[in-house]
PDB file of C-alpha atoms in Angstrom:
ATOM      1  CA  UNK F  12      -3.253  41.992  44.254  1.00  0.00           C
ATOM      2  CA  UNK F  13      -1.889  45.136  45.653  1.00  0.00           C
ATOM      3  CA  UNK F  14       1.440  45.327  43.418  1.00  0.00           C
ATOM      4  CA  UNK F  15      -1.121  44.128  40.260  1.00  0.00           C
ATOM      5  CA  UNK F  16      -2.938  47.402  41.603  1.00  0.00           C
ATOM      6  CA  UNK F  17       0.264  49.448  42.057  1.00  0.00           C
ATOM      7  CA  UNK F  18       1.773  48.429  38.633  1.00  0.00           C
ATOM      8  CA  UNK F  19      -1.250  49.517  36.838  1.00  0.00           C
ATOM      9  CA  UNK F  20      -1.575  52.825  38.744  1.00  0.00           C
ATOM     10  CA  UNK F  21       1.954  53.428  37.927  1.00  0.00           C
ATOM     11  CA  UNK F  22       1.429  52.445  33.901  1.00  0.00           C
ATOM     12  CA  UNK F  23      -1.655  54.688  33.831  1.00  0.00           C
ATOM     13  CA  UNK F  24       0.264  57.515  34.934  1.00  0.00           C
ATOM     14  CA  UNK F  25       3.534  57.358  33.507  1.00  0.00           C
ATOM     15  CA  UNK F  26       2.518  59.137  30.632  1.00  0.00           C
ATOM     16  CA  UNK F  27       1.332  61.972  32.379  1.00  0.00           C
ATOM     17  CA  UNK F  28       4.212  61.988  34.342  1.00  0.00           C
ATOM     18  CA  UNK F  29       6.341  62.086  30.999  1.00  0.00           C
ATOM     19  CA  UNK F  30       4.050  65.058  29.741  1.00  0.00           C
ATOM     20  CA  UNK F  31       4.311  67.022  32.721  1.00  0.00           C
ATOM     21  CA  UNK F  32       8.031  66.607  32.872  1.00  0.00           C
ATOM     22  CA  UNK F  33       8.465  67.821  29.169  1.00  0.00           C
ATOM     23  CA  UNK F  34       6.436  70.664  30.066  1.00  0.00           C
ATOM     24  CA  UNK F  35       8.724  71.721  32.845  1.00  0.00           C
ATOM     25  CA  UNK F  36      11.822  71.186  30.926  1.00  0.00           C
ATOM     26  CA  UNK F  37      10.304  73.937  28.167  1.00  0.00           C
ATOM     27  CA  UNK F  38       9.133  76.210  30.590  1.00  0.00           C
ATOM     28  CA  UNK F  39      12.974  75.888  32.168  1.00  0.00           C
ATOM     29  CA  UNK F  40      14.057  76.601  28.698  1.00  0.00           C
ATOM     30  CA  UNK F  41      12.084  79.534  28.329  1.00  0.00           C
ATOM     31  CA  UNK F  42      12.489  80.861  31.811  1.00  0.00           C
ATOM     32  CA  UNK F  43      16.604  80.845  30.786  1.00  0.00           C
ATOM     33  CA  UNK F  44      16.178  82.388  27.809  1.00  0.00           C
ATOM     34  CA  UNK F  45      14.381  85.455  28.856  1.00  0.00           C
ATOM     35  CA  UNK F  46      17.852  86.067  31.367  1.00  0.00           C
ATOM     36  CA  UNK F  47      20.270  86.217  28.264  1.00  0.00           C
ATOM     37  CA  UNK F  48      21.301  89.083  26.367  1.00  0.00           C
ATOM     38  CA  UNK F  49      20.089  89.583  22.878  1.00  0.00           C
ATOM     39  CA  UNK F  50      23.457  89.114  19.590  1.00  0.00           C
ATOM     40  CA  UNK F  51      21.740  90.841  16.464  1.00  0.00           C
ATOM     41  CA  UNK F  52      22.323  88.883  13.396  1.00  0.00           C
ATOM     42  CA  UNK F  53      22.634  85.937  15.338  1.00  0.00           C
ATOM     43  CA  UNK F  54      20.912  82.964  16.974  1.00  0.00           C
ATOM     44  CA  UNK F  55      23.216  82.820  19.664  1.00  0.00           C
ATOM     45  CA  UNK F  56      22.336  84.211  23.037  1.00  0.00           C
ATOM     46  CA  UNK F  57      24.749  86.132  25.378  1.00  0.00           C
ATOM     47  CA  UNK F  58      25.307  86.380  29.122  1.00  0.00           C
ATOM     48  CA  UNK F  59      22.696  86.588  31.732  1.00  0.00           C
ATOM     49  CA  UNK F  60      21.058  90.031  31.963  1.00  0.00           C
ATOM     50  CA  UNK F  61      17.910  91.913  32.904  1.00  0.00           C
ATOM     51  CA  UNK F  62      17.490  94.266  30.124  1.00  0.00           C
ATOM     52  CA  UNK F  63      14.560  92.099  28.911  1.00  0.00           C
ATOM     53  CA  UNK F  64      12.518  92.744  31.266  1.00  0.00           C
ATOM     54  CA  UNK F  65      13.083  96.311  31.707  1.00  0.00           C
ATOM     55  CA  UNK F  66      12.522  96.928  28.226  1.00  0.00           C
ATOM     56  CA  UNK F  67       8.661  95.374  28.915  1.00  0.00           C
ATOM     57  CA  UNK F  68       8.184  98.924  30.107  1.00  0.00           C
ATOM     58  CA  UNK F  69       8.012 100.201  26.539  1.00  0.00           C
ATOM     59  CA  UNK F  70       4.396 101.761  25.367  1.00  0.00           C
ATOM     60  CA  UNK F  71       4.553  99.194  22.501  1.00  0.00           C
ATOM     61  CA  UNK F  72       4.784  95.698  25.129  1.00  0.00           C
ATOM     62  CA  UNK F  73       2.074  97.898  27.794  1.00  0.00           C
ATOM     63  CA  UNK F  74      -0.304  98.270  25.480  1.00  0.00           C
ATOM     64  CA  UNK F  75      -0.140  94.474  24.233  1.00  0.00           C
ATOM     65  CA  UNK F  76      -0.824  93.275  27.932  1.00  0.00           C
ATOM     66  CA  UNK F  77      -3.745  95.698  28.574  1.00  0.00           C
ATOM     67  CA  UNK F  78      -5.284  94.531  25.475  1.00  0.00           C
ATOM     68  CA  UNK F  79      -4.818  90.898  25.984  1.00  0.00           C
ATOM     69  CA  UNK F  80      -5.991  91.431  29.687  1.00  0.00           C
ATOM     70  CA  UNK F  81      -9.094  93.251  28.163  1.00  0.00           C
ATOM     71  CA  UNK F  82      -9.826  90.577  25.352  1.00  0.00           C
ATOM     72  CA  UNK F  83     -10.132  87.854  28.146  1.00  0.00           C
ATOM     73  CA  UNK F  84     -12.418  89.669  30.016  1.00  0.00           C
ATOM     74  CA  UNK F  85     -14.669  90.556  27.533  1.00  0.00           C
ATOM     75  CA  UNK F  86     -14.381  87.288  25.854  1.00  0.00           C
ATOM     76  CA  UNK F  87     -15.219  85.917  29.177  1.00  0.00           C
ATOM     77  CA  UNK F  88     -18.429  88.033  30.086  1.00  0.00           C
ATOM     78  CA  UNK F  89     -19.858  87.579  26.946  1.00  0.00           C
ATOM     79  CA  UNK F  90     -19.066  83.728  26.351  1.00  0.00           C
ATOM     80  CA  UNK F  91     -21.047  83.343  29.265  1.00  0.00           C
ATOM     81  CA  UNK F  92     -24.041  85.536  28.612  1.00  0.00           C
ATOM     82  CA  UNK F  93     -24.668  83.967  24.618  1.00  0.00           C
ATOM     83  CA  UNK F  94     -23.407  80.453  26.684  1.00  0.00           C
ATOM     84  CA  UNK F  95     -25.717  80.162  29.672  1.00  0.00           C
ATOM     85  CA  UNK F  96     -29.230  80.421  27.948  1.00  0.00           C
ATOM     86  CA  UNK F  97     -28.057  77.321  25.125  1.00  0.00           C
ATOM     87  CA  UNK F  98     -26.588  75.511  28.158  1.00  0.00           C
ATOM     88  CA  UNK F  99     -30.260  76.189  29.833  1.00  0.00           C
ATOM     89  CA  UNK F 100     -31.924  75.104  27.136  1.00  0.00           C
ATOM     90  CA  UNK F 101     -29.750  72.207  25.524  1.00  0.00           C
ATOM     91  CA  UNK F 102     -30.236  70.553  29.295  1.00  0.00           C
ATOM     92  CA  UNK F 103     -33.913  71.504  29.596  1.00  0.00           C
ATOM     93  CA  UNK F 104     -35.739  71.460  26.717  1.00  0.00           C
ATOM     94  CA  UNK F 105     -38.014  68.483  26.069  1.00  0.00           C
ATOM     95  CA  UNK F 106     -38.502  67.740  22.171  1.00  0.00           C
ATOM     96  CA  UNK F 107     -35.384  66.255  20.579  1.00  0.00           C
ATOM     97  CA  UNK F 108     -35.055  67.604  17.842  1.00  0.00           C
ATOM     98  CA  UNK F 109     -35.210  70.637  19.436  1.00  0.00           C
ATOM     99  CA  UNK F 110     -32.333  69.613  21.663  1.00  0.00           C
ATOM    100  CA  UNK F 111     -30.432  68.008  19.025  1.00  0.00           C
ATOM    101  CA  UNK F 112     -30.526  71.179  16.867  1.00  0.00           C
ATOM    102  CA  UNK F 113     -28.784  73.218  19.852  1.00  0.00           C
ATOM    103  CA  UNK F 114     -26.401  70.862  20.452  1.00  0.00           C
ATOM    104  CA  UNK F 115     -25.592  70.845  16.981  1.00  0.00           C
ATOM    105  CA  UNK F 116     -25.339  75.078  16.986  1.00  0.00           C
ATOM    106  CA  UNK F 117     -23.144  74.896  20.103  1.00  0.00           C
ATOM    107  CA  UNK F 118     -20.948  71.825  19.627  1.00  0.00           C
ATOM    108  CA  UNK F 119     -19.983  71.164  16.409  1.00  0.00           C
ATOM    109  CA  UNK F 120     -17.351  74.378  16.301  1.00  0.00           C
ATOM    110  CA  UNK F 121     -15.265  71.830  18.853  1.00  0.00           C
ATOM    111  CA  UNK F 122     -14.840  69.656  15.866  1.00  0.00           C
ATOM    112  CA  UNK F 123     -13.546  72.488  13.096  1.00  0.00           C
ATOM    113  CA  UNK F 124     -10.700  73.488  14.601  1.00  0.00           C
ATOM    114  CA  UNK F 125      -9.334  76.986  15.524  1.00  0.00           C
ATOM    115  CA  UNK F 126      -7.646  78.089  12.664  1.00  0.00           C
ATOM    116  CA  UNK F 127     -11.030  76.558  10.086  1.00  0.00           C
ATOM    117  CA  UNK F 128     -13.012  78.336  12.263  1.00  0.00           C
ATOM    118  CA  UNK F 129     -11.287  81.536  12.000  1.00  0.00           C
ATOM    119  CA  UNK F 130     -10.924  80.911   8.511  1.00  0.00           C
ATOM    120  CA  UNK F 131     -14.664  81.312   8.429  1.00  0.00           C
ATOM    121  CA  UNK F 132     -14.516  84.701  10.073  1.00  0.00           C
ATOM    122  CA  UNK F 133     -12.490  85.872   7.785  1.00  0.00           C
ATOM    123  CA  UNK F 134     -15.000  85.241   5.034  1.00  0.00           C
ATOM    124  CA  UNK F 135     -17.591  86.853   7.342  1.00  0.00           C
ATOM    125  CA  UNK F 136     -16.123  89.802   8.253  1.00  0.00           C
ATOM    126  CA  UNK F 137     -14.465  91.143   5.274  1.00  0.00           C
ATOM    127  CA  UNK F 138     -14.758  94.068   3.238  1.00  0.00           C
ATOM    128  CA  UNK F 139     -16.636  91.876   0.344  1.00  0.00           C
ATOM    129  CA  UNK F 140     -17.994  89.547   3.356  1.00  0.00           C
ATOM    130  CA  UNK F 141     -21.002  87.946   4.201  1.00  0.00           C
ATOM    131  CA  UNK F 142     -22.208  90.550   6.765  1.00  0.00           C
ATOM    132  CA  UNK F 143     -21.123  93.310   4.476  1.00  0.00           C
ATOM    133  CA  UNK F 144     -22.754  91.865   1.434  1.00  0.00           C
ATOM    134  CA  UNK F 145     -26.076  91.296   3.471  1.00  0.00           C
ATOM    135  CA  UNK F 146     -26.055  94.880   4.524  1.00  0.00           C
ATOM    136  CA  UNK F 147     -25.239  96.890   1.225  1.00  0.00           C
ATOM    137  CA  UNK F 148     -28.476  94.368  -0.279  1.00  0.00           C
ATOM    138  CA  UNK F 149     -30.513  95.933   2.713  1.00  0.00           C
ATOM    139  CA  UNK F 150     -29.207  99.111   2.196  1.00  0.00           C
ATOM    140  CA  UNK F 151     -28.376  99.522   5.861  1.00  0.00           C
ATOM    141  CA  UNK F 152     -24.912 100.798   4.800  1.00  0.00           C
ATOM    142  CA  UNK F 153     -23.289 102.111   1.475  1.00  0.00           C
ATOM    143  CA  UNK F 154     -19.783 101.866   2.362  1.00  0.00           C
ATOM    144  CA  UNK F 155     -18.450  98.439   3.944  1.00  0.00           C
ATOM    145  CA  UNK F 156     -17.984  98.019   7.678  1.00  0.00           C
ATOM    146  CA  UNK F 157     -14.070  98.122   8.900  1.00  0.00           C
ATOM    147  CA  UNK F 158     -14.906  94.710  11.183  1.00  0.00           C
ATOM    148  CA  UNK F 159     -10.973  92.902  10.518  1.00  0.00           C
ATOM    149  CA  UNK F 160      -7.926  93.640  11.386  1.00  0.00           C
ATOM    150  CA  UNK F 161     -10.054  95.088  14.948  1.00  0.00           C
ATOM    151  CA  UNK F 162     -10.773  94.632  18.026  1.00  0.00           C
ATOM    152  CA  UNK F 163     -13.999  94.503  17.786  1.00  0.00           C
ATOM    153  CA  UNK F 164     -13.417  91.498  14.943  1.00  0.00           C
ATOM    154  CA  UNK F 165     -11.185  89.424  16.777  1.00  0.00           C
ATOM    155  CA  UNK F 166     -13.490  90.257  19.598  1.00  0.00           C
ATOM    156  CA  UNK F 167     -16.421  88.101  17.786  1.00  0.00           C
ATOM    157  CA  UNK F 168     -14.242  85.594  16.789  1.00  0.00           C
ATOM    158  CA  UNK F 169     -12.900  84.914  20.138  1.00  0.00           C
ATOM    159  CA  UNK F 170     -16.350  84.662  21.041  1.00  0.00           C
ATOM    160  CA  UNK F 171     -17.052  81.861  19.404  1.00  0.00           C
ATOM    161  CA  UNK F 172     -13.810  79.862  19.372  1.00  0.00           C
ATOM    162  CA  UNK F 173     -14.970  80.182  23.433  1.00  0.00           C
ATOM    163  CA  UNK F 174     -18.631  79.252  23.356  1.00  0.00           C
ATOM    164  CA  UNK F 175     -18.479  75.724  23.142  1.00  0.00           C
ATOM    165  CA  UNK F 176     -16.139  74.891  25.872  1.00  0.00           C
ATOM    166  CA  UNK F 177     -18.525  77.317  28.181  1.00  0.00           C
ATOM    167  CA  UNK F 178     -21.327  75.420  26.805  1.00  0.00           C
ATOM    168  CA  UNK F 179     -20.278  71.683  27.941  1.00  0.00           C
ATOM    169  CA  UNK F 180     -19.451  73.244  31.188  1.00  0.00           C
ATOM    170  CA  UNK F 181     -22.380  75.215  32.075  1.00  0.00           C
ATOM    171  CA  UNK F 182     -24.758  72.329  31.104  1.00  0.00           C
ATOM    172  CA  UNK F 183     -23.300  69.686  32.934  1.00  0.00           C
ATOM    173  CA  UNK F 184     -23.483  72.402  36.516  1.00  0.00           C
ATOM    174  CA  UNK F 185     -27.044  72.553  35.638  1.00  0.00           C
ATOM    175  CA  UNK F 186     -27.552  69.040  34.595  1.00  0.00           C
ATOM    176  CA  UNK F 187     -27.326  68.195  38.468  1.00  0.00           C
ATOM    177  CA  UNK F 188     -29.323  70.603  39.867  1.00  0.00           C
ATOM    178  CA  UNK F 189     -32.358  68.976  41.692  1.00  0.00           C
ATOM    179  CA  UNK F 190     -35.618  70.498  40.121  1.00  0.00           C
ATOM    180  CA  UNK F 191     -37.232  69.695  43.496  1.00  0.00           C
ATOM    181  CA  UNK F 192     -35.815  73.110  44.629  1.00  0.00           C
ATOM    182  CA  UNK F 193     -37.876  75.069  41.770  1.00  0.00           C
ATOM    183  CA  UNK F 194     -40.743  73.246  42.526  1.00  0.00           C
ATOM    184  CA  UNK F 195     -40.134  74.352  46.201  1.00  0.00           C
ATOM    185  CA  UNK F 196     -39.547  78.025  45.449  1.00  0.00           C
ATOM    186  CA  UNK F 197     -42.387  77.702  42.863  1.00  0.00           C
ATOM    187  CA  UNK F 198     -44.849  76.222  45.487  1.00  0.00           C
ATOM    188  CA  UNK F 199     -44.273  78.818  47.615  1.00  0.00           C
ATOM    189  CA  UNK F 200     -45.487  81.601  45.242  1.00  0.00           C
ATOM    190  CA  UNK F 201     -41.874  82.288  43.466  1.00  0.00           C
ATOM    191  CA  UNK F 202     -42.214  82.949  39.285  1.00  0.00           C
ATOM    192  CA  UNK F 203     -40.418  81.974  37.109  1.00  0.00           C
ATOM    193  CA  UNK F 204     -37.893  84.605  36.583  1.00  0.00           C
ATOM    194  CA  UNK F 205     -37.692  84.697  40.475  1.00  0.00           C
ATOM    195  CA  UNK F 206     -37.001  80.891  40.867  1.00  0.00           C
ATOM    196  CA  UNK F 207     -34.369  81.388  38.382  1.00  0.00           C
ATOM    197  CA  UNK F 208     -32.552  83.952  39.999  1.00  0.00           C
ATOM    198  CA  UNK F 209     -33.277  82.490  43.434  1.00  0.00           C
ATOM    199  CA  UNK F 210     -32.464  79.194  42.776  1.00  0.00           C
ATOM    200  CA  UNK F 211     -31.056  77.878  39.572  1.00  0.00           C
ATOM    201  CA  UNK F 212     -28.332  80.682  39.210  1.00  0.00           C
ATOM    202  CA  UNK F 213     -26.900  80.097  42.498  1.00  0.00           C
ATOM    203  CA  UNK F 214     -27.224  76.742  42.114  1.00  0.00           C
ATOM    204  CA  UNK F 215     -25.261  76.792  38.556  1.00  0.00           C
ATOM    205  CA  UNK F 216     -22.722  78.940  40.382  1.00  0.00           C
ATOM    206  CA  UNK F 217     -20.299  76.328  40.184  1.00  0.00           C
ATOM    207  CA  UNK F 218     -20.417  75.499  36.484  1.00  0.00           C
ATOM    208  CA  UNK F 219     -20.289  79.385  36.041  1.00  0.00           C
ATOM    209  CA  UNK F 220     -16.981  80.011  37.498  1.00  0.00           C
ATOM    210  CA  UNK F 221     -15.495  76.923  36.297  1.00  0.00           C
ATOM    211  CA  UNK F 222     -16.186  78.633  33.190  1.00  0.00           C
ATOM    212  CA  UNK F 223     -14.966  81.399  33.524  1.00  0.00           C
ATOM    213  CA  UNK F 224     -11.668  80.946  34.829  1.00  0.00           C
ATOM    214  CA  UNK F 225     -11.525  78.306  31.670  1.00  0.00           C
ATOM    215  CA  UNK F 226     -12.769  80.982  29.040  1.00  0.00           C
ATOM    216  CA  UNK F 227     -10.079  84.202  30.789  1.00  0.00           C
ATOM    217  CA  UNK F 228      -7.001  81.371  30.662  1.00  0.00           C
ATOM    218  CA  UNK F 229      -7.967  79.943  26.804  1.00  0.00           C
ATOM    219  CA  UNK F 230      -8.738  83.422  25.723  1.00  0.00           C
ATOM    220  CA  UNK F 231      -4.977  85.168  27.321  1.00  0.00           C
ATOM    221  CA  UNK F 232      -2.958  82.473  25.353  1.00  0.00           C
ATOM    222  CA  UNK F 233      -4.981  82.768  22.318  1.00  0.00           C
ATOM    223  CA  UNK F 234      -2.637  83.210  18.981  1.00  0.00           C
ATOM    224  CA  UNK F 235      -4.500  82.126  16.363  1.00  0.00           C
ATOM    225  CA  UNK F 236      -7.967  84.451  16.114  1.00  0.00           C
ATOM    226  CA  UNK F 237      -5.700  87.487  17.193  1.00  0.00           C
ATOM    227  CA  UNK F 238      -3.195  86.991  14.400  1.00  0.00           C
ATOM    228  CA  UNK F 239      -5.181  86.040  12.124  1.00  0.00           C
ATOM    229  CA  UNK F 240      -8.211  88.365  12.362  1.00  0.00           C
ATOM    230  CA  UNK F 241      -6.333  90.997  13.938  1.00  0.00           C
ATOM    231  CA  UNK F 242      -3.600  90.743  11.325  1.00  0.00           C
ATOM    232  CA  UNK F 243      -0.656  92.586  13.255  1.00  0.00           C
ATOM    233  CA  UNK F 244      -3.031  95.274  14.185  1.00  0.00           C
ATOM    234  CA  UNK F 245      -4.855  94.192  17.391  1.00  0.00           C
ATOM    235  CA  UNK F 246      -1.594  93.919  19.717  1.00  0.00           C
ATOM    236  CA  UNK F 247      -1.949  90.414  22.385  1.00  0.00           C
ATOM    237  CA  UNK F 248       0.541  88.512  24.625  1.00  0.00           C
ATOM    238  CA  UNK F 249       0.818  85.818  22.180  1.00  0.00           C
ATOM    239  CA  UNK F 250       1.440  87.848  18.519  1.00  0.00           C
ATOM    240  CA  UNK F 251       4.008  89.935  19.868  1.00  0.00           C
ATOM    241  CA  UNK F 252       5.552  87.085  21.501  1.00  0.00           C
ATOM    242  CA  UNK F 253       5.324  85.456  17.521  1.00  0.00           C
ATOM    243  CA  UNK F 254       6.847  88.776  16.211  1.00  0.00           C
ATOM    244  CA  UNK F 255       9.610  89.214  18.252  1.00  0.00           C
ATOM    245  CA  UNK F 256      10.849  85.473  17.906  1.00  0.00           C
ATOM    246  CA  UNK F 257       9.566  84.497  14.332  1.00  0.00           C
ATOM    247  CA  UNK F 258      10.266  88.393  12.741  1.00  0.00           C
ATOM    248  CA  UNK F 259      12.861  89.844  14.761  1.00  0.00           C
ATOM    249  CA  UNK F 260      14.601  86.744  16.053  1.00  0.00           C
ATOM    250  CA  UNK F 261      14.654  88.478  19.386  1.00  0.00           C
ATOM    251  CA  UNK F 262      14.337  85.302  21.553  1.00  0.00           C
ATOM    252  CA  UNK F 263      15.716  86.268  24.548  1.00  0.00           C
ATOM    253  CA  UNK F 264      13.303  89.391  24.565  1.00  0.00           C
ATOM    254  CA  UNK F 265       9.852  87.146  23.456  1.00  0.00           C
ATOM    255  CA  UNK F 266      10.703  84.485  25.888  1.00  0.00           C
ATOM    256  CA  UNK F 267      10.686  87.558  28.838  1.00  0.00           C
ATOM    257  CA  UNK F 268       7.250  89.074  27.772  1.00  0.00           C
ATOM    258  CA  UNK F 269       5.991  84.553  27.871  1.00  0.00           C
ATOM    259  CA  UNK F 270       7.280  84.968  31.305  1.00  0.00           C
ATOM    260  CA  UNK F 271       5.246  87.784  31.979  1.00  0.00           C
ATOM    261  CA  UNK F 272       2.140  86.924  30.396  1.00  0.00           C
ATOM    262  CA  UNK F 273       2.454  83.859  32.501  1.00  0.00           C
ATOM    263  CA  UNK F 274       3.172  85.348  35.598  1.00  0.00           C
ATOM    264  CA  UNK F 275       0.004  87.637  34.364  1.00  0.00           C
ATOM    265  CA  UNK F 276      -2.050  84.929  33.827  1.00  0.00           C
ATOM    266  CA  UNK F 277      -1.587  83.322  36.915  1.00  0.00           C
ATOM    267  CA  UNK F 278      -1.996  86.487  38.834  1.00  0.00           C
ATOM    268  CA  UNK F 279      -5.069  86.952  37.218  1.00  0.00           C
ATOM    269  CA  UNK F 280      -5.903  83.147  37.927  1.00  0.00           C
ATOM    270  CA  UNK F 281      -5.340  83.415  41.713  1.00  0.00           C
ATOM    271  CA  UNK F 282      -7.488  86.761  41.799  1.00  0.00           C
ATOM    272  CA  UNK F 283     -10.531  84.737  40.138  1.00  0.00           C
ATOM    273  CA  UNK F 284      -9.901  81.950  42.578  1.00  0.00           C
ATOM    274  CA  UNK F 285     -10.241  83.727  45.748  1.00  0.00           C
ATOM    275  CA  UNK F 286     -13.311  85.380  44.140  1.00  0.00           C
ATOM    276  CA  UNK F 287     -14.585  81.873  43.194  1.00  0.00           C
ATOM    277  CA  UNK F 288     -14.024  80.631  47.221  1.00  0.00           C
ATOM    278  CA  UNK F 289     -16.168  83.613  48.242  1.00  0.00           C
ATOM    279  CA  UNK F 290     -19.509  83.480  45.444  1.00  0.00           C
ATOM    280  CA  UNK F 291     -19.329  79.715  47.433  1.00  0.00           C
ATOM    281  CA  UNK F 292     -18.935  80.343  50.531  1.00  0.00           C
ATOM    282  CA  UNK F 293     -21.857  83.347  49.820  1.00  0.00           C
ATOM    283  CA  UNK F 294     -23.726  80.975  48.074  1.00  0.00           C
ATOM    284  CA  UNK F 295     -23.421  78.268  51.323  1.00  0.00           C
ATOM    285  CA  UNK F 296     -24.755  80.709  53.278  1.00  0.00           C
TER     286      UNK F 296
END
């Protein structure tokens, strides 16, 4: 019974195991790559230097990482705020049609894809756009809004590609919190807006910084919404990465700033994680 068990475990995770391994070996790859030397005019690579990395000093490679760095966090921040109250709602809301109309708004984005999705934006945003087309008819504006190829476009878009993912994970944290607390805090004179800030935010606090970290890490690696909305002129991680190797052929010198960003990312990552031990251990007390 025990080898039956053993044999199973071991089919069940073999694949994983093959995954993870094929992972590795491309991040290897990579890794390598950013340590050779850069032949114009040709796909080979030469010896091992450092000159990669030194040229991520540039203005040009800076600016990409402040911008990618500030994407994610605004991404992040307001992912949660538009996420939180549909999560709130989509978990404790009654009447189902109701319900099933914002789990409709919120979910079905998952199923579109990125690039459909930003597709959409496109139509939304541009010059002869949706938005813009809405607004001249109001005569709000006269001259069309400058919303692609900015930040504040691929902001939006970013936005949205993020919201469902925060969604899931925000109402499933306050799927299992125990309404016998509100009715506690409530039966002991708390409001509503009190017993919410009291008690259901902390207790949510869970599902909140799972999302976060999720949103920050989905939003640095993004390629996509940047390229697409941003068109070359928003600078991330991930298009200059595409520009160097796709445009310039520069592998050696894209694979160095993928290093980076990574390294970035999981600086970042361990930063959110020691501030996610210490909302709990606040929260525990």
């Amino acid at each position: 019974m025990m080898a039956m068990r053993s044999g199973l475990r071991a089919s069940l995770l073999s694949p994983a195991f093959l995954v993870a391994v094929c992972i590795c070996v491309a991040l290897l790859s990579v890794f390598q790559f950013s340590f050779r030397a850069f032949v114009p005019g040709s796909m080979d690579v030469g010896g091992l230097t450092l000159a990669n990395f030194t040229t991520l000093n540039k203005s040009i490679y800076l600016d990409a990482f402040i911008n990618t760095l500030r994407l994610s966090v605004e991404t992040t921040v307001l992912s949660l705020l538009v996420a939180y109250p549909l999560a709130y709602a989509l978990v404790r809301v009654r009447r189902r049609v109701l319900k099933s109309a914002i789990l409709i708004i919120s979910i079905t984005p998952l199923f579109l894809g990125e690039i459909v999705r930003t597709y959409s934006w496109i139509i939304v945003l541009g010059s002869n756009g949706f938005l813009n087309t809405m607004l001249r008819k109001l005569g709000i504006i006269d001259q069309p809004l400058s919303l692609m190829f900015t930040h504040l476009g691929v902001l939006v878009a970013l936005v949205h590609v993020t919201i469902p993912v925060v969604v899931l994970m925000l109402a499933t944290a306050i799927s299992h919190i125990n309404r016998d607390y509100e009715k506690a805090a409530q039966s002991l004179g708390a409001g509503p807006i009190r017993t919410f800030l009291t008690v259901t935010l902390p207790l949510s606090m869970p599902g909140i910084l799972a999302s976060v970290t999720t949103a920050f890490a989905w939003t640095f690696s993004a390629f996509a919404t940047p390229q697409m909305i941003g068109g070359g002129r928003v600078p991330t991680v991930s298009t200059l990465v595409y520009q160097l190797g796709f445009s310039s052929m520069n592998f050696p010198l894209a694979a160095s700033l993928s290093v980076a960003g990574l390294a970035m990312t999981i600086a970042a990552l361990v930063i959110l994680g020691r501030f996610t031990r210490r909302m709990k251990l606040a929260g525990g007390h």
